[in-house]
Amino acid sequence: MLNSQTTPESIQEISVPDTMTLEEFLENDLEGYEYVKGELIPMPPTSMKHGEISSNVSLHLSLHVFEHQLGRLYIAGTTFQLDDRAVKPDIAFVSTDRLPENREQASPIPPDLAVEVVSPSDKHYDVTEKALAYLRAGTRLVWVIEPVAKTVMVYRSEADFTVLNYEDTLTGEDVVEGFTCPVAQLFE
């Protein structure tokens, strides 16, 4: 959207439509927005702490996924379609056998693992609702990382979830097989 020709005056000309279909959103993939049930949801900028935690998770997870050739890891900004939503998890994993053939567009399938790092502007209700939306769409494992409490909420289903604290070990279970990482390392 913005380029070297962008001036302060031209920034005011950039507008986001009031309404849009899911198909239109997926075609245009508006940076800085997610699409939820017919609404464009702005994604506020993240903090340095959010970036540090996301980087730590990505580092540990990507090394394991790459070394064992388990699939692909995707970072924030990659769009995944979840039924009537288009979301951009902080980190996502898709196993090799589920990778879509055409990867030049938003993913038409949910990730196997979705990771969300809670930001100060996030509401608890919205984060929980998003985690459950991943599960309803077919995501097998969701990690919600809470920086203040230094915990990870691990969702396997709407009725099966666990809170891991600073002293616990996070695992990829049967989704990212063989992956383990002390929760404390995510917050270093």
Short mmCIF file of C-alpha atoms in Angstrom, two decimals:
data_model
loop_
_atom_site.label_atom_id
_atom_site.label_comp_id
_atom_site.label_asym_id
_atom_site.label_seq_id
_atom_site.Cartn_x
_atom_site.Cartn_y
_atom_site.Cartn_z
CA MET A 1 0.00 0.00 0.00
CA LEU A 2 2.71 2.48 0.97
CA ASN A 3 5.80 2.98 -1.18
CA SER A 4 8.60 5.45 -1.81
CA GLN A 5 6.13 7.76 -3.58
CA THR A 6 3.85 7.94 -0.55
CA THR A 7 3.47 11.42 0.91
CA PRO A 8 1.64 12.53 4.04
CA GLU A 9 -1.10 13.92 1.80
CA SER A 10 -1.53 10.63 -0.09
CA ILE A 11 -1.76 8.63 3.13
CA GLN A 12 -5.03 10.41 3.88
CA GLU A 13 -6.35 9.19 0.51
CA ILE A 14 -5.92 5.51 1.44
CA SER A 15 -9.27 4.27 2.61
CA VAL A 16 -10.58 1.01 3.85
CA PRO A 17 -14.08 0.05 2.68
CA ASP A 18 -16.86 -0.10 5.26
CA THR A 19 -18.11 -3.45 4.01
CA MET A 20 -16.44 -6.30 2.20
CA THR A 21 -17.11 -9.96 1.54
CA LEU A 22 -14.74 -12.66 2.70
CA GLU A 23 -13.83 -13.34 -0.93
CA GLU A 24 -12.99 -9.65 -1.48
CA PHE A 25 -10.88 -9.61 1.67
CA LEU A 26 -8.97 -12.71 0.59
CA GLU A 27 -8.36 -11.18 -2.86
CA ASN A 28 -7.09 -7.89 -1.40
CA ASP A 29 -5.63 -9.19 1.90
CA LEU A 30 -5.61 -5.83 3.64
CA GLU A 31 -2.50 -5.41 5.73
CA GLY A 32 -3.25 -4.65 9.35
CA TYR A 33 -6.73 -6.21 9.32
CA GLU A 34 -8.44 -9.50 9.99
CA TYR A 35 -11.91 -10.38 8.71
CA VAL A 36 -14.45 -11.71 11.20
CA LYS A 37 -18.07 -12.45 10.29
CA GLY A 38 -18.38 -9.66 7.74
CA GLU A 39 -16.37 -7.06 9.66
CA LEU A 40 -12.86 -5.73 9.14
CA ILE A 41 -11.05 -5.89 12.46
CA PRO A 42 -8.00 -3.59 12.75
CA MET A 43 -4.91 -5.20 14.21
CA PRO A 44 -3.13 -2.66 16.41
CA PRO A 45 0.66 -2.46 16.20
CA THR A 46 2.42 -4.86 18.54
CA SER A 47 4.90 -4.03 21.29
CA MET A 48 8.57 -4.92 21.41
CA LYS A 49 7.77 -7.50 24.14
CA HIS A 50 5.20 -9.11 21.82
CA GLY A 51 7.84 -9.27 19.08
CA GLU A 52 10.43 -10.78 21.42
CA ILE A 53 8.10 -13.55 22.55
CA SER A 54 6.95 -14.25 18.98
CA SER A 55 10.59 -14.43 17.88
CA ASN A 56 11.46 -16.84 20.70
CA VAL A 57 8.57 -19.15 19.82
CA SER A 58 9.41 -18.94 16.12
CA LEU A 59 13.10 -19.68 16.71
CA HIS A 60 12.51 -22.79 18.81
CA LEU A 61 9.66 -24.08 16.68
CA SER A 62 11.21 -23.38 13.28
CA LEU A 63 14.47 -25.13 14.14
CA HIS A 64 12.56 -28.26 15.12
CA VAL A 65 10.17 -28.15 12.14
CA PHE A 66 13.04 -27.60 9.67
CA GLU A 67 15.35 -30.22 11.19
CA HIS A 68 12.64 -32.88 11.11
CA GLN A 69 11.02 -31.73 7.83
CA LEU A 70 7.57 -31.65 9.44
CA GLY A 71 6.03 -28.87 7.35
CA ARG A 72 6.13 -25.09 7.21
CA LEU A 73 6.04 -22.34 9.79
CA TYR A 74 4.33 -19.04 8.99
CA ILE A 75 4.84 -15.75 10.80
CA ALA A 76 2.46 -12.87 11.54
CA GLY A 77 0.84 -11.39 8.48
CA THR A 78 0.11 -14.73 6.79
CA THR A 79 -3.63 -15.08 6.27
CA PHE A 80 -5.56 -18.26 7.03
CA GLN A 81 -9.21 -18.80 6.23
CA LEU A 82 -11.31 -20.16 9.10
CA ASP A 83 -14.86 -20.65 7.86
CA ASP A 84 -16.30 -17.07 7.90
CA ARG A 85 -13.02 -15.49 9.04
CA ALA A 86 -9.63 -14.57 7.66
CA VAL A 87 -7.09 -14.37 10.48
CA LYS A 88 -3.39 -13.71 10.83
CA PRO A 89 -1.95 -15.73 13.72
CA ASP A 90 1.33 -14.60 15.24
CA ILE A 91 2.78 -17.98 14.26
CA ALA A 92 1.23 -20.91 12.43
CA PHE A 93 2.36 -24.40 11.49
CA VAL A 94 1.02 -26.49 8.61
CA SER A 95 2.20 -30.09 8.26
CA THR A 96 3.75 -31.24 4.99
CA ASP A 97 0.85 -33.49 4.06
CA ARG A 98 -1.66 -30.61 4.43
CA LEU A 99 0.22 -27.86 2.59
CA PRO A 100 -1.97 -26.35 -0.14
CA GLU A 101 -0.59 -26.70 -3.66
CA ASN A 102 -1.06 -22.99 -4.40
CA ARG A 103 0.77 -21.00 -1.73
CA GLU A 104 0.73 -17.70 -3.64
CA GLN A 105 -2.43 -16.62 -1.81
CA ALA A 106 -4.04 -16.78 1.62
CA SER A 107 -4.31 -20.29 3.01
CA PRO A 108 -7.72 -21.85 2.31
CA ILE A 109 -7.17 -24.24 5.24
CA PRO A 110 -6.66 -23.64 8.94
CA PRO A 111 -3.19 -24.25 10.37
CA ASP A 112 -2.46 -27.41 12.35
CA LEU A 113 -1.05 -25.21 15.14
CA ALA A 114 -1.92 -21.56 15.74
CA VAL A 115 0.02 -19.38 18.18
CA GLU A 116 -1.35 -16.11 19.50
CA VAL A 117 0.65 -13.81 21.75
CA VAL A 118 -1.67 -11.65 23.86
CA SER A 119 -1.15 -7.89 23.42
CA PRO A 120 -2.04 -5.22 25.99
CA SER A 121 -4.88 -4.07 23.71
CA ASP A 122 -6.40 -7.58 23.45
CA LYS A 123 -9.57 -8.38 25.36
CA HIS A 124 -9.63 -11.77 27.10
CA TYR A 125 -13.02 -12.58 25.55
CA ASP A 126 -11.76 -11.88 22.00
CA VAL A 127 -8.61 -13.97 22.45
CA THR A 128 -10.58 -16.94 23.80
CA GLU A 129 -13.18 -16.61 21.05
CA LYS A 130 -10.42 -16.58 18.42
CA ALA A 131 -8.79 -19.68 19.91
CA LEU A 132 -12.11 -21.50 19.78
CA ALA A 133 -12.69 -20.33 16.18
CA TYR A 134 -9.38 -21.96 15.22
CA LEU A 135 -10.51 -25.22 16.81
CA ARG A 136 -13.97 -25.15 15.20
CA ALA A 137 -12.32 -24.64 11.79
CA GLY A 138 -10.06 -27.68 12.25
CA THR A 139 -6.88 -26.38 13.91
CA ARG A 140 -5.66 -29.21 16.11
CA LEU A 141 -3.67 -27.23 18.67
CA VAL A 142 -3.73 -23.56 19.77
CA TRP A 143 -1.22 -21.87 22.05
CA VAL A 144 -2.25 -18.55 23.62
CA ILE A 145 0.79 -16.96 25.22
CA GLU A 146 0.14 -14.46 28.02
CA PRO A 147 3.22 -12.24 28.57
CA VAL A 148 2.21 -10.65 31.89
CA ALA A 149 1.44 -13.90 33.72
CA LYS A 150 4.12 -15.75 31.68
CA THR A 151 1.72 -18.59 30.91
CA VAL A 152 0.65 -20.57 27.87
CA MET A 153 -2.94 -21.69 27.48
CA VAL A 154 -2.90 -24.87 25.39
CA TYR A 155 -6.20 -25.58 23.63
CA ARG A 156 -6.85 -29.02 22.12
CA SER A 157 -10.64 -28.62 21.93
CA GLU A 158 -13.31 -26.43 23.45
CA ALA A 159 -13.44 -28.77 26.44
CA ASP A 160 -9.77 -29.76 26.62
CA PHE A 161 -7.32 -27.02 27.58
CA THR A 162 -4.44 -26.61 30.00
CA VAL A 163 -2.56 -23.66 31.48
CA LEU A 164 1.21 -24.04 31.54
CA ASN A 165 3.22 -21.78 33.80
CA TYR A 166 6.81 -20.56 33.77
CA GLU A 167 8.14 -23.83 35.23
CA ASP A 168 6.35 -26.16 32.78
CA THR A 169 7.42 -27.54 29.41
CA LEU A 170 5.49 -26.80 26.24
CA THR A 171 5.20 -29.68 23.75
CA GLY A 172 3.97 -30.04 20.20
CA GLU A 173 2.03 -33.14 21.25
CA ASP A 174 0.97 -35.13 18.17
CA VAL A 175 0.75 -31.97 16.03
CA VAL A 176 4.43 -30.94 15.97
CA GLU A 177 5.85 -34.29 16.99
CA GLY A 178 8.92 -34.29 19.19
CA PHE A 179 8.87 -30.54 19.92
CA THR A 180 9.54 -29.49 23.51
CA CYS A 181 10.53 -26.15 25.00
CA PRO A 182 10.58 -24.88 28.57
CA VAL A 183 7.91 -22.19 28.92
CA ALA A 184 10.49 -19.96 30.61
CA GLN A 185 12.51 -19.80 27.38
CA LEU A 186 9.62 -18.16 25.56
CA PHE A 187 9.88 -15.13 27.86
CA GLU A 188 13.69 -14.65 27.88
#
